[in-house]
Coordinates of C-alpha atoms in Angstrom, one line a residue:
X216 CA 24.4 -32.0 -27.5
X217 CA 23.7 -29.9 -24.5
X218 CA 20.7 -31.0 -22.0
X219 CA 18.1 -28.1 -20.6
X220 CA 19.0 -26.2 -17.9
X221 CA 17.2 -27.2 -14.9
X222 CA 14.7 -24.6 -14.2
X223 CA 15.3 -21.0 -11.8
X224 CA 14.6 -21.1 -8.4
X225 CA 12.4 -18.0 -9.5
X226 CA 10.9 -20.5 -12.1
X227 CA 10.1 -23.1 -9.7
X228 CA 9.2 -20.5 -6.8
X229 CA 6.6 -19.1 -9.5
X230 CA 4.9 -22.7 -10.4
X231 CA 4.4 -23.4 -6.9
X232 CA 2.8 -20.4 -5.9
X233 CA 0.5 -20.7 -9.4
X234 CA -0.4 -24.5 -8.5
X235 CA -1.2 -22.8 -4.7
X236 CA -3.5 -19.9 -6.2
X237 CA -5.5 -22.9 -8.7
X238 CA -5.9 -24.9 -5.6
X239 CA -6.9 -22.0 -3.3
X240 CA -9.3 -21.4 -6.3
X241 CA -10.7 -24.3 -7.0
X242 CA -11.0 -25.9 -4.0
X243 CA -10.6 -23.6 -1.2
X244 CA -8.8 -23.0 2.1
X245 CA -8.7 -26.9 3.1
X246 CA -6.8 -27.7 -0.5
X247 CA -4.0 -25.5 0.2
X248 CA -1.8 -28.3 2.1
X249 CA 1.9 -28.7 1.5
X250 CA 1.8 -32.2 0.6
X251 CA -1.4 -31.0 -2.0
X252 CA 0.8 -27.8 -3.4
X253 CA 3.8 -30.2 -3.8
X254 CA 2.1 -32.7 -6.1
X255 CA 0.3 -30.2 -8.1
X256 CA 3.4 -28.0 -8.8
X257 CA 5.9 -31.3 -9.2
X258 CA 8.1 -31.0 -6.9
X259 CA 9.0 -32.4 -3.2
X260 CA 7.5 -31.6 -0.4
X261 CA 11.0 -30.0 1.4
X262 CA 11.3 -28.1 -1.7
X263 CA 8.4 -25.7 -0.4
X264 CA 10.1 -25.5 2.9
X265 CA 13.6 -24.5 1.3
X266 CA 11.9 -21.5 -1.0
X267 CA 8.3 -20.4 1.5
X268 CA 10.2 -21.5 5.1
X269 CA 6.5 -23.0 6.3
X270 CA 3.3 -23.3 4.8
X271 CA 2.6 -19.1 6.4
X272 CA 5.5 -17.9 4.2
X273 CA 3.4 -19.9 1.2
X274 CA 0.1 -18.5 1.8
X275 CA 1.9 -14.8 1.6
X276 CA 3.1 -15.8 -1.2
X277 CA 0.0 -16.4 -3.0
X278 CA -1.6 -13.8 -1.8
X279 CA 0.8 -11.5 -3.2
X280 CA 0.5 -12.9 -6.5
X281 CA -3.2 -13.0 -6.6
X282 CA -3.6 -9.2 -5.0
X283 CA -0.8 -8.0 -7.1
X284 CA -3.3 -7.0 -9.9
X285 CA -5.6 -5.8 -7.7
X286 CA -3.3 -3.8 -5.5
X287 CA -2.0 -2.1 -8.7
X288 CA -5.6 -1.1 -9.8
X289 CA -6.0 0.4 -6.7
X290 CA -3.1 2.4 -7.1
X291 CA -4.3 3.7 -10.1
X292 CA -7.1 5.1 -9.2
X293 CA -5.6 6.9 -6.1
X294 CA -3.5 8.4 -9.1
X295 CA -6.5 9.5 -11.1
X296 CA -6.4 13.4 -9.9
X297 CA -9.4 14.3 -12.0
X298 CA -11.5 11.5 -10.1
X299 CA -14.3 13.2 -7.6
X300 CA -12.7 11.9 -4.0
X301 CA -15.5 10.7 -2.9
X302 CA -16.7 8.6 -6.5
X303 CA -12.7 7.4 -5.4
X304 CA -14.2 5.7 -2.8
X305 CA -17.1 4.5 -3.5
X306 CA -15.0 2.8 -6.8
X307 CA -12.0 1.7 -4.5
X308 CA -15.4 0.4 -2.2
X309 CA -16.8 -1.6 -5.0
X310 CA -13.6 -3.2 -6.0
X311 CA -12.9 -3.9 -2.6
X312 CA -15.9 -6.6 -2.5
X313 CA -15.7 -7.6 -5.6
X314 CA -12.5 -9.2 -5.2
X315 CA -13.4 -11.0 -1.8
X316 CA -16.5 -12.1 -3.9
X317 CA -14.5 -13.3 -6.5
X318 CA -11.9 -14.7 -3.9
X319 CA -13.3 -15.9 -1.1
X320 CA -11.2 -19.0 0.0
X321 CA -7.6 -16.3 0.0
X322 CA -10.3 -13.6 1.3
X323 CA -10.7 -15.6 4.2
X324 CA -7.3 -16.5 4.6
X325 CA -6.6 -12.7 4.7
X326 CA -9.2 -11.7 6.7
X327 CA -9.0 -11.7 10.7
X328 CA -11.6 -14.3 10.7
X329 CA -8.5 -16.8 9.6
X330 CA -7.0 -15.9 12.9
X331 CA -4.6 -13.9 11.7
X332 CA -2.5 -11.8 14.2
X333 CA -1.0 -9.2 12.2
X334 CA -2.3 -8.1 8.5
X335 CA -0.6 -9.3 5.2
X336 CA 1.8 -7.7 3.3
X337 CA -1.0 -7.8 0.3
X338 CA -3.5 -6.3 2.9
X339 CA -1.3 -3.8 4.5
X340 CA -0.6 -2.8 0.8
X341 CA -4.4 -2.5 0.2
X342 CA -4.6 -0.5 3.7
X343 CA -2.1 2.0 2.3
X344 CA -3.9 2.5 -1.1
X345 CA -7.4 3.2 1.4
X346 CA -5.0 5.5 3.3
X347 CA -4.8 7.8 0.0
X348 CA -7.9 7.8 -0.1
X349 CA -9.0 9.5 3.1
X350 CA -6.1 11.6 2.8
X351 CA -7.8 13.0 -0.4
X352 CA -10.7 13.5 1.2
X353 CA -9.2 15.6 4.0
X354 CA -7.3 17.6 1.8
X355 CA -11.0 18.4 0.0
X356 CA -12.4 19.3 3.6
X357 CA -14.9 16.4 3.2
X358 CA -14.1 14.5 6.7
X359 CA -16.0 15.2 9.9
X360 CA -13.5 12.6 12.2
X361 CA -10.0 12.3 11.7
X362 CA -8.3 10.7 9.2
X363 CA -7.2 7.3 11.7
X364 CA -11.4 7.0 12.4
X365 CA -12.4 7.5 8.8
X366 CA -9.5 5.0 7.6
X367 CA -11.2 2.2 10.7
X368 CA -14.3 2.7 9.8
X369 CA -14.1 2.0 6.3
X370 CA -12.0 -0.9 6.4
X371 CA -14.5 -2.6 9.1
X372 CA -17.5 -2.0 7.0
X373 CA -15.4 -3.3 3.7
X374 CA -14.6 -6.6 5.4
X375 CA -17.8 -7.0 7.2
X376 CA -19.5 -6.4 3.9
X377 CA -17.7 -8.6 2.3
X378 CA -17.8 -11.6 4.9
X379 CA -21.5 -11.7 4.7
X380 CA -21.9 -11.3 1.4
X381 CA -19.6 -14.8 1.5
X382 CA -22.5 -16.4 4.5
X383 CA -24.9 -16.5 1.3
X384 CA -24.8 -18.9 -1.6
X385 CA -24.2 -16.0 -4.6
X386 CA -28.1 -16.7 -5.6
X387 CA -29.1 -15.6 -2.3
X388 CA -26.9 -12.5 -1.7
X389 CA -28.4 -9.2 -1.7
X390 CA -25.9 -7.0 -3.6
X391 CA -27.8 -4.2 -2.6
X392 CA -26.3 -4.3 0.8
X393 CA -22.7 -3.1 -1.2
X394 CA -23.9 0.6 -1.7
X395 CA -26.1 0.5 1.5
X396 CA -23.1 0.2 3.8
X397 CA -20.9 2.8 1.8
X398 CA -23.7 5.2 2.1
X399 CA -24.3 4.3 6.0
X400 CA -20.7 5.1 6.5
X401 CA -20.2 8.1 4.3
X402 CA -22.9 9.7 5.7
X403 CA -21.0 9.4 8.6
X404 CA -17.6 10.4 8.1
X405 CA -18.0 12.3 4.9
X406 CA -19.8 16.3 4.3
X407 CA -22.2 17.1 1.5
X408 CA -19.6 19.9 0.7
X409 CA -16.7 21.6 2.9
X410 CA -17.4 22.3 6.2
X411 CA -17.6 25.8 7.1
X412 CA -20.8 26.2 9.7
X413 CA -22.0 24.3 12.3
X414 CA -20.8 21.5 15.1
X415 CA -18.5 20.1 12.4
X416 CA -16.6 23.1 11.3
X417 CA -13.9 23.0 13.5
X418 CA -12.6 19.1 13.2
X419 CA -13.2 19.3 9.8
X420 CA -10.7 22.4 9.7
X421 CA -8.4 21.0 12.2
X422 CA -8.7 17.3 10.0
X423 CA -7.9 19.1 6.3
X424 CA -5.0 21.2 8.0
X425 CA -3.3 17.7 8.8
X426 CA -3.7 16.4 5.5
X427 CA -2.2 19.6 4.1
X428 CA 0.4 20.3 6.8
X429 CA 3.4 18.1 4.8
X430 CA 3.1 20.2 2.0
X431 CA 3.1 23.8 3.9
X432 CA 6.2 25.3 2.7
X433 CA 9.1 26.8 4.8
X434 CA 8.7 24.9 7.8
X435 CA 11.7 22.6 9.5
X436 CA 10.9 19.1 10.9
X437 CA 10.5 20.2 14.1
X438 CA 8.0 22.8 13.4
X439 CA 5.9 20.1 11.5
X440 CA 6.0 18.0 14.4
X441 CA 5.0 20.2 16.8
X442 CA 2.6 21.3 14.1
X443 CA 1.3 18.0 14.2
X444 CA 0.8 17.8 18.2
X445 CA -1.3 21.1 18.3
X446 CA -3.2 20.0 15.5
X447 CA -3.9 16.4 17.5
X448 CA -4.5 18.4 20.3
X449 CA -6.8 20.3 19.3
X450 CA -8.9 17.8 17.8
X451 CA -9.1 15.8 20.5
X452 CA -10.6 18.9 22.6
X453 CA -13.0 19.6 19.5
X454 CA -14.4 15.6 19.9
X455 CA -14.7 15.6 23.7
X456 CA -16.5 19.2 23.0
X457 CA -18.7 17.4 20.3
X458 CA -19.1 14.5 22.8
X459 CA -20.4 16.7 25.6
X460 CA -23.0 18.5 23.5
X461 CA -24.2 15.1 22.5

């Protein structure tokens, strides 16, 4: 009579990084130990070593599995043509914090508050998603700052939201402060409608040509990238003019 196969390597890469997410879950940051992931996902120690490399390549690990839903959701929505731009990202916003609510121990880990020195694969996935965003709004001539500031300033104000939300005990938090921020830093970066009067008119021009210029038709890759300088250029002359009036 034949005996089981011994599990996958997939199969056993999978139950360690579950046993890592419960951990990370139910216990927090601390919890997530090799020798703790080990005994809660049966198997040896050396075993994490051989499939994660160190106990960095584990914590990716989970946080790709638990951000894998999330990242996809994300994507979605950036999909969702019919979706006003700006109710995009006020929803991607939303989403945004209630996931670190809802994760805060892997929220930290992902966060530069963990010490971090480059961004995750999860969170440079969640960058790119955010990226979309913006570049929707350009391409509505909603920005008044260029893409690159728009795409900073968001992010910030996401993880600073979220971070001290997280100070509080959940009784005590003010969920308020969510739509607050969003609207502090719309009202920044974002226009009531497209630009086409006033201080703003020309970066916000200069900003939706960008986010249009890959799709411009008939023009080589060298004409695009010098397309691209002017355009950078020329901004950069419309800020320190902005600057100077200011």
């Amino acid at each position: 009579m034949p005996s089981d196969a011994p599990p996958s390597q997939d199969d056993v890469r999978a139950r360690v990084v579950g046993a890592a997410a419960r951990l990370l879950n139910e216990h927090g940051a601390p919890a997530l130990t090799t020798r703790g992931v080990a005994q809660a996902a049966g198997v040896q120690a050396p075993t994490i070593y051989r499939l994660f490399g160190d106990k960095d390549g584990l914590v990716e690990a989970v946080a790709e599995h638990v951000m894998a839903t999330y990242v996809a959701a994300k994507r979605s929505a950036v999909a969702d043509t019919e979706l006003d731009p700006v109710a995009d990202l006020r929803a991607g916003w939303r989403l945004h914090v209630e996931f670190g609510l809802a994760n805060p121990g892997l929220y930290a880990l992902l966060s530069n508050a963990s010490g971090r020195s480059e961004p995750s694969a999860a969170t440079a996935a969640g960058i790119e998603v955010l990226r979309a965003r913006v570049r929707g709004l350009a391409a509505a001539g909603l920005l008044r700052v260029d893409e690159a500031r728009a795409l900073d300033m968001i992010h910030a104000a996401g993880t600073g939201t979220v971070l001290a939300l997280l100070e509080k005990p959940a009784a005590q938090r003010d969920l308020g402060l969510v739509d607050d921020l969003f609207d502090a830093v719309a009202g920044r970066i974002l226009a009531a409608e497209p630009v086409t009067s006033g201080d703003d008119r020309i970066t916000t021009a200069v900003v939706t040509l960008a986010a249009l210029a890959p799709e411009l038709p008939g023009l080589s890759d060298a004409e695009r990238a010098l397309l691209d300088e002017w355009l950078r250029r020329a901004l950069a002359a419309a800020d320190d003019s902005t600057g100077a009036r200011d």
